[in-house]
mmCIF file of C-alpha atoms in Angstrom:
data_model
loop_
_atom_site.group_PDB
_atom_site.id
_atom_site.type_symbol
_atom_site.label_atom_id
_atom_site.label_comp_id
_atom_site.label_asym_id
_atom_site.label_seq_id
_atom_site.Cartn_x
_atom_site.Cartn_y
_atom_site.Cartn_z
ATOM 1 C CA MET A 1 -3.206 11.387 -7.543
ATOM 2 C CA PRO A 2 -3.460 7.142 -9.221
ATOM 3 C CA LEU A 3 -0.570 6.482 -11.530
ATOM 4 C CA PRO A 4 -2.523 6.704 -15.228
ATOM 5 C CA ALA A 5 -4.044 3.685 -16.805
ATOM 6 C CA LEU A 6 -2.525 0.638 -17.845
ATOM 7 C CA PRO A 7 -5.191 -0.699 -20.462
ATOM 8 C CA GLU A 8 -4.310 -4.341 -20.582
ATOM 9 C CA ARG A 9 -3.525 -3.930 -24.461
ATOM 10 C CA ALA A 10 -0.389 -1.651 -23.508
ATOM 11 C CA ILE A 11 1.096 -5.169 -21.461
ATOM 12 C CA VAL A 12 3.027 -6.805 -23.437
ATOM 13 C CA ILE A 13 4.733 -10.259 -22.210
ATOM 14 C CA GLY A 14 7.876 -11.990 -22.244
ATOM 15 C CA ALA A 15 8.454 -9.977 -25.987
ATOM 16 C CA ARG A 16 11.760 -10.635 -28.174
ATOM 17 C CA VAL A 17 13.995 -7.849 -28.887
ATOM 18 C CA ARG A 18 17.664 -7.939 -29.880
ATOM 19 C CA ASP A 19 18.448 -4.922 -28.237
ATOM 20 C CA TRP A 20 17.513 -1.791 -26.057
ATOM 21 C CA ARG A 21 15.993 0.316 -29.083
ATOM 22 C CA ALA A 22 13.526 -2.680 -30.053
ATOM 23 C CA ALA A 23 12.505 -2.967 -26.336
ATOM 24 C CA VAL A 24 12.061 0.895 -26.149
ATOM 25 C CA THR A 25 10.291 1.207 -29.439
ATOM 26 C CA ARG A 26 7.766 -2.147 -28.401
ATOM 27 C CA ALA A 27 6.983 0.106 -25.138
ATOM 28 C CA GLY A 28 5.631 2.665 -27.764
ATOM 29 C CA ASP A 29 4.404 0.636 -29.861
ATOM 30 C CA ALA A 30 2.510 -0.745 -26.166
ATOM 31 C CA LEU A 31 0.556 2.894 -25.921
ATOM 32 C CA GLN A 32 0.362 3.712 -29.238
ATOM 33 C CA ARG A 33 -1.931 0.066 -29.528
ATOM 34 C CA ALA A 34 -4.141 1.484 -26.522
ATOM 35 C CA GLY A 35 -4.759 4.831 -27.816
ATOM 36 C CA VAL A 36 -2.420 6.921 -25.634
ATOM 37 C CA THR A 37 0.045 7.978 -28.141
ATOM 38 C CA ARG A 38 0.750 8.195 -32.190
ATOM 39 C CA ALA A 39 4.371 6.529 -33.276
ATOM 40 C CA SER A 40 5.993 9.453 -32.850
ATOM 41 C CA TYR A 41 5.827 9.411 -29.314
ATOM 42 C CA THR A 42 7.929 6.111 -30.087
ATOM 43 C CA GLN A 43 10.421 8.522 -31.801
ATOM 44 C CA ARG A 44 11.359 10.673 -29.528
ATOM 45 C CA MET A 45 11.449 8.360 -26.602
ATOM 46 C CA VAL A 46 13.921 6.796 -28.427
ATOM 47 C CA ARG A 47 16.364 9.903 -29.267
ATOM 48 C CA THR A 48 15.917 10.580 -25.017
ATOM 49 C CA VAL A 49 18.099 8.009 -24.612
ATOM 50 C CA GLU A 50 20.295 8.332 -27.860
ATOM 51 C CA ASP A 51 20.980 12.396 -26.691
ATOM 52 C CA HIS A 52 20.792 11.495 -23.283
ATOM 53 C CA GLY A 53 22.179 8.123 -22.005
ATOM 54 C CA ALA A 54 21.242 4.881 -20.736
ATOM 55 C CA TYR A 55 19.985 6.895 -17.725
ATOM 56 C CA ILE A 56 16.591 5.752 -18.235
ATOM 57 C CA VAL A 57 17.667 2.390 -16.827
ATOM 58 C CA ILE A 58 16.483 3.763 -13.668
ATOM 59 C CA ALA A 59 17.184 0.273 -11.097
ATOM 60 C CA PRO A 60 19.405 -2.832 -12.022
ATOM 61 C CA GLY A 61 16.597 -4.780 -14.469
ATOM 62 C CA LEU A 62 13.960 -1.961 -15.238
ATOM 63 C CA ALA A 63 13.646 0.867 -17.492
ATOM 64 C CA LEU A 64 11.497 4.378 -17.523
ATOM 65 C CA ALA A 65 10.344 4.746 -21.082
ATOM 66 C CA HIS A 66 9.323 8.500 -21.615
ATOM 67 C CA ALA A 67 9.525 11.779 -23.564
ATOM 68 C CA ARG A 68 8.226 15.682 -23.348
ATOM 69 C CA PRO A 69 4.102 15.873 -23.686
ATOM 70 C CA GLY A 70 3.697 17.151 -27.031
ATOM 71 C CA ARG A 71 0.613 16.616 -29.221
ATOM 72 C CA ASP A 72 1.540 13.294 -30.357
ATOM 73 C CA VAL A 73 0.717 12.254 -26.522
ATOM 74 C CA LEU A 74 -3.007 11.903 -26.764
ATOM 75 C CA THR A 75 -4.423 10.417 -23.408
ATOM 76 C CA GLU A 76 -2.415 9.969 -20.898
ATOM 77 C CA GLY A 77 -1.136 6.135 -19.321
ATOM 78 C CA LEU A 78 1.800 3.573 -19.416
ATOM 79 C CA SER A 79 2.504 0.574 -20.370
ATOM 80 C CA VAL A 80 4.324 -2.422 -19.980
ATOM 81 C CA VAL A 81 6.856 -5.083 -21.557
ATOM 82 C CA THR A 82 9.372 -7.790 -20.225
ATOM 83 C CA LEU A 83 11.557 -9.384 -22.186
ATOM 84 C CA ALA A 84 11.821 -13.232 -23.203
ATOM 85 C CA GLU A 85 15.746 -12.570 -22.745
ATOM 86 C CA PRO A 86 17.616 -9.576 -21.416
ATOM 87 C CA VAL A 87 18.718 -6.466 -22.779
ATOM 88 C CA SER A 88 21.497 -4.663 -23.134
ATOM 89 C CA PHE A 89 21.114 -0.761 -22.056
ATOM 90 C CA GLY A 90 24.261 1.044 -21.750
ATOM 91 C CA HIS A 91 24.358 1.347 -18.414
ATOM 92 C CA PRO A 92 27.015 0.963 -15.711
ATOM 93 C CA TYR A 93 25.744 -0.605 -13.481
ATOM 94 C CA ASN A 94 21.313 -1.567 -14.060
ATOM 95 C CA ASP A 95 22.060 -3.587 -17.508
ATOM 96 C CA PRO A 96 20.252 -5.919 -18.359
ATOM 97 C CA VAL A 97 16.829 -4.894 -18.597
ATOM 98 C CA ARG A 98 14.309 -7.196 -17.990
ATOM 99 C CA VAL A 99 11.459 -5.230 -17.719
ATOM 100 C CA VAL A 100 10.712 -1.632 -19.820
ATOM 101 C CA LEU A 101 7.628 0.675 -18.631
ATOM 102 C CA GLY A 102 6.475 3.474 -21.000
ATOM 103 C CA LEU A 103 4.325 6.347 -19.340
ATOM 104 C CA ALA A 104 3.813 9.582 -21.307
ATOM 105 C CA VAL A 105 1.172 12.353 -20.208
ATOM 106 C CA ARG A 106 -0.297 15.301 -20.821
ATOM 107 C CA SER A 107 1.190 18.651 -18.852
ATOM 108 C CA PRO A 108 5.296 18.740 -17.202
ATOM 109 C CA GLU A 109 3.189 18.556 -14.369
ATOM 110 C CA ARG A 110 1.041 15.425 -14.089
ATOM 111 C CA HIS A 111 4.797 14.144 -15.958
ATOM 112 C CA ILE A 112 5.760 14.689 -12.315
ATOM 113 C CA SER A 113 2.577 12.996 -10.177
ATOM 114 C CA ALA A 114 3.182 10.471 -12.121
ATOM 115 C CA VAL A 115 6.378 9.654 -12.018
ATOM 116 C CA ALA A 116 5.963 10.780 -7.844
ATOM 117 C CA GLU A 117 3.277 7.588 -8.347
ATOM 118 C CA LEU A 118 5.768 5.164 -9.541
ATOM 119 C CA ALA A 119 8.607 6.027 -6.566
ATOM 120 C CA ASN A 120 6.350 4.809 -4.449
ATOM 121 C CA VAL A 121 4.767 1.715 -6.016
ATOM 122 C CA PHE A 122 8.764 1.052 -7.045
ATOM 123 C CA ASN A 123 10.126 1.426 -3.119
ATOM 124 C CA ASP A 124 9.456 -1.839 -3.030
ATOM 125 C CA GLU A 125 12.259 -2.713 -5.605
ATOM 126 C CA SER A 126 11.419 -7.213 -5.074
ATOM 127 C CA VAL A 127 7.969 -5.408 -7.503
ATOM 128 C CA ILE A 128 10.262 -5.357 -10.443
ATOM 129 C CA ALA A 129 11.235 -8.819 -10.000
ATOM 130 C CA SER A 130 7.230 -9.866 -9.984
ATOM 131 C CA ILE A 131 6.378 -7.808 -13.183
ATOM 132 C CA ALA A 132 9.574 -9.796 -14.770
ATOM 133 C CA ALA A 133 8.759 -13.496 -13.845
ATOM 134 C CA ALA A 134 4.404 -12.467 -14.643
ATOM 135 C CA GLU A 135 2.185 -14.670 -16.480
ATOM 136 C CA ARG A 136 -0.440 -12.599 -17.746
ATOM 137 C CA PRO A 137 -1.347 -8.955 -17.800
ATOM 138 C CA ALA A 138 -4.249 -9.015 -15.092
ATOM 139 C CA ASP A 139 -0.715 -9.996 -12.588
ATOM 140 C CA VAL A 140 1.800 -7.115 -13.956
ATOM 141 C CA ARG A 141 -2.051 -4.711 -13.612
ATOM 142 C CA ALA A 142 -2.756 -6.455 -9.525
ATOM 143 C CA LEU A 143 1.435 -6.393 -9.000
ATOM 144 C CA LEU A 144 1.121 -2.037 -9.847
ATOM 145 C CA ARG A 145 -1.817 -1.117 -8.387
ATOM 146 C CA SER A 146 -0.379 -2.401 -4.941
ATOM 147 C CA MET B 1 21.544 22.736 2.711
ATOM 148 C CA LYS B 2 20.127 22.744 -1.377
ATOM 149 C CA ILE B 3 20.120 19.235 -3.567
ATOM 150 C CA LEU B 4 19.695 19.462 -7.223
ATOM 151 C CA THR B 5 18.260 16.709 -8.977
ATOM 152 C CA VAL B 6 19.139 16.004 -12.314
ATOM 153 C CA CYS B 7 17.749 13.303 -15.958
ATOM 154 C CA GLY B 8 17.659 14.395 -19.466
ATOM 155 C CA MET B 9 14.495 16.330 -19.101
ATOM 156 C CA GLY B 10 13.746 17.099 -15.731
ATOM 157 C CA ILE B 11 10.977 15.817 -15.501
ATOM 158 C CA GLY B 12 10.836 12.401 -15.344
ATOM 159 C CA THR B 13 14.226 10.454 -13.298
ATOM 160 C CA SER B 14 15.288 13.452 -11.023
ATOM 161 C CA ILE B 15 11.345 14.112 -10.006
ATOM 162 C CA LEU B 16 12.285 9.910 -9.040
ATOM 163 C CA LEU B 17 14.889 11.463 -7.562
ATOM 164 C CA LYS B 18 13.963 13.898 -6.034
ATOM 165 C CA MET B 19 11.388 11.965 -4.286
ATOM 166 C CA ASN B 20 13.194 9.168 -3.227
ATOM 167 C CA THR B 21 15.710 11.981 -1.850
ATOM 168 C CA GLU B 22 13.207 14.125 0.242
ATOM 169 C CA LYS B 23 12.310 10.059 1.733
ATOM 170 C CA ALA B 24 16.235 9.760 2.895
ATOM 171 C CA LEU B 25 16.676 13.104 4.209
ATOM 172 C CA LYS B 26 13.657 12.644 6.351
ATOM 173 C CA ALA B 27 15.398 8.992 7.212
ATOM 174 C CA LEU B 28 18.543 10.905 7.719
ATOM 175 C CA GLY B 29 16.522 13.451 9.524
ATOM 176 C CA ALA B 30 18.092 15.889 7.978
ATOM 177 C CA SER B 31 15.962 18.841 5.837
ATOM 178 C CA ALA B 32 17.598 20.120 2.626
ATOM 179 C CA ASP B 33 16.006 21.741 0.033
ATOM 180 C CA VAL B 34 14.986 19.588 -3.402
ATOM 181 C CA GLU B 35 14.693 20.588 -6.764
ATOM 182 C CA ALA B 36 14.957 18.596 -10.361
ATOM 183 C CA SER B 37 16.353 19.679 -13.175
ATOM 184 C CA ASP B 38 17.091 18.962 -16.934
ATOM 185 C CA ILE B 39 20.820 18.957 -17.237
ATOM 186 C CA GLY B 40 20.592 21.154 -20.169
ATOM 187 C CA SER B 41 20.234 23.994 -17.178
ATOM 188 C CA ALA B 42 22.035 22.039 -14.313
ATOM 189 C CA ARG B 43 25.184 23.548 -15.153
ATOM 190 C CA GLY B 44 23.721 27.277 -14.450
ATOM 191 C CA ALA B 45 21.523 25.819 -11.507
ATOM 192 C CA ALA B 46 24.924 23.922 -10.334
ATOM 193 C CA ARG B 47 26.181 26.905 -9.533
ATOM 194 C CA THR B 48 23.400 27.159 -6.696
ATOM 195 C CA VAL B 49 23.591 24.177 -4.879
ATOM 196 C CA ASP B 50 25.114 22.513 -2.516
ATOM 197 C CA ILE B 51 24.784 19.352 -4.362
ATOM 198 C CA VAL B 52 23.560 17.252 -7.189
ATOM 199 C CA LEU B 53 22.668 14.139 -7.979
ATOM 200 C CA ILE B 54 22.830 12.236 -11.370
ATOM 201 C CA SER B 55 23.586 10.095 -13.253
ATOM 202 C CA HIS B 56 27.064 8.323 -14.504
ATOM 203 C CA ASP B 57 26.644 8.916 -18.056
ATOM 204 C CA LEU B 58 25.218 12.630 -17.157
ATOM 205 C CA ALA B 59 27.746 13.287 -14.443
ATOM 206 C CA GLU B 60 30.717 12.971 -17.461
ATOM 207 C CA GLN B 61 27.609 16.069 -19.288
ATOM 208 C CA LEU B 62 27.896 17.902 -16.737
ATOM 209 C CA GLY B 63 31.861 18.216 -15.606
ATOM 210 C CA ASP B 64 33.115 20.347 -13.055
ATOM 211 C CA VAL B 65 30.917 22.334 -10.742
ATOM 212 C CA PRO B 66 31.159 24.035 -7.460
ATOM 213 C CA ALA B 67 28.882 22.055 -5.847
ATOM 214 C CA LYS B 68 29.724 18.459 -4.900
ATOM 215 C CA VAL B 69 28.322 15.571 -6.887
ATOM 216 C CA ILE B 70 27.058 12.516 -5.109
ATOM 217 C CA GLU B 71 26.864 9.719 -8.812
ATOM 218 C CA ILE B 72 23.827 8.194 -7.897
ATOM 219 C CA GLN B 73 23.294 4.006 -9.393
ATOM 220 C CA ASN B 74 19.847 3.177 -8.476
ATOM 221 C CA PHE B 75 17.435 5.585 -7.961
ATOM 222 C CA LEU B 76 14.763 3.879 -6.942
ATOM 223 C CA SER B 77 17.514 3.074 -3.113
ATOM 224 C CA VAL B 78 16.330 5.109 -0.658
ATOM 225 C CA ASP B 79 19.395 2.861 1.321
ATOM 226 C CA GLU B 80 22.095 4.086 -1.125
ATOM 227 C CA ILE B 81 20.603 7.491 -1.606
ATOM 228 C CA SER B 82 20.815 7.772 2.665
ATOM 229 C CA GLN B 83 24.006 6.141 2.418
ATOM 230 C CA LYS B 84 26.037 8.450 -0.341
ATOM 231 C CA LEU B 85 24.028 12.079 1.658
ATOM 232 C CA ALA B 86 24.793 10.717 5.747
ATOM 233 C CA PRO B 87 28.437 11.869 5.713
ATOM 234 C CA GLU B 88 27.118 14.919 3.678
ATOM 235 C CA VAL B 89 23.852 16.833 5.492
#
């Protein structure tokens, strides 16, 4: 199964944020702007980190922000936010974060298949640095399609 | 052998870790059942498995369990998972 859609409106290049909360919020705002989610999904993504810690920083420099499927997910989608200045999430090994992915899907089953697809893309970890260095949304889309 | 991968909700990072653990097992020529779990059910689920793969933060939340708990730093690194699993499988 393919990755959820990544519309250009859901890609933010070189965002300036002061902390992890703002970084996750930008990823949520991007999903909302693309018509994928409502604002409450963004709040739930932030709460996931508050409740469970920074484990969403799954690899050096990369955070995978998401919450459980819910009625505030209108359709499935991805967002990508690259940060002008990296921020700390409080992860013991993988800070600082340069790239935040936002993921929203409508069922647990689809969530699993979307994450599996992301695992395949990011098994080549050089993709993280390439996304962080991307200058245009089209470059990010091309990297995630690879 | 049974392996449990754990994250906060059981549908995101733990699935990523499960996929990469299956790749690591294949690279090691080993086989095991790998299941993903959320941290809330992990304590119970950890009673019926041999190995738990988990992040540092969540390992502290999990506390003492009968299974061997292995912390994974980089959930995308099949190499790291392979190295840490190799002595166990």
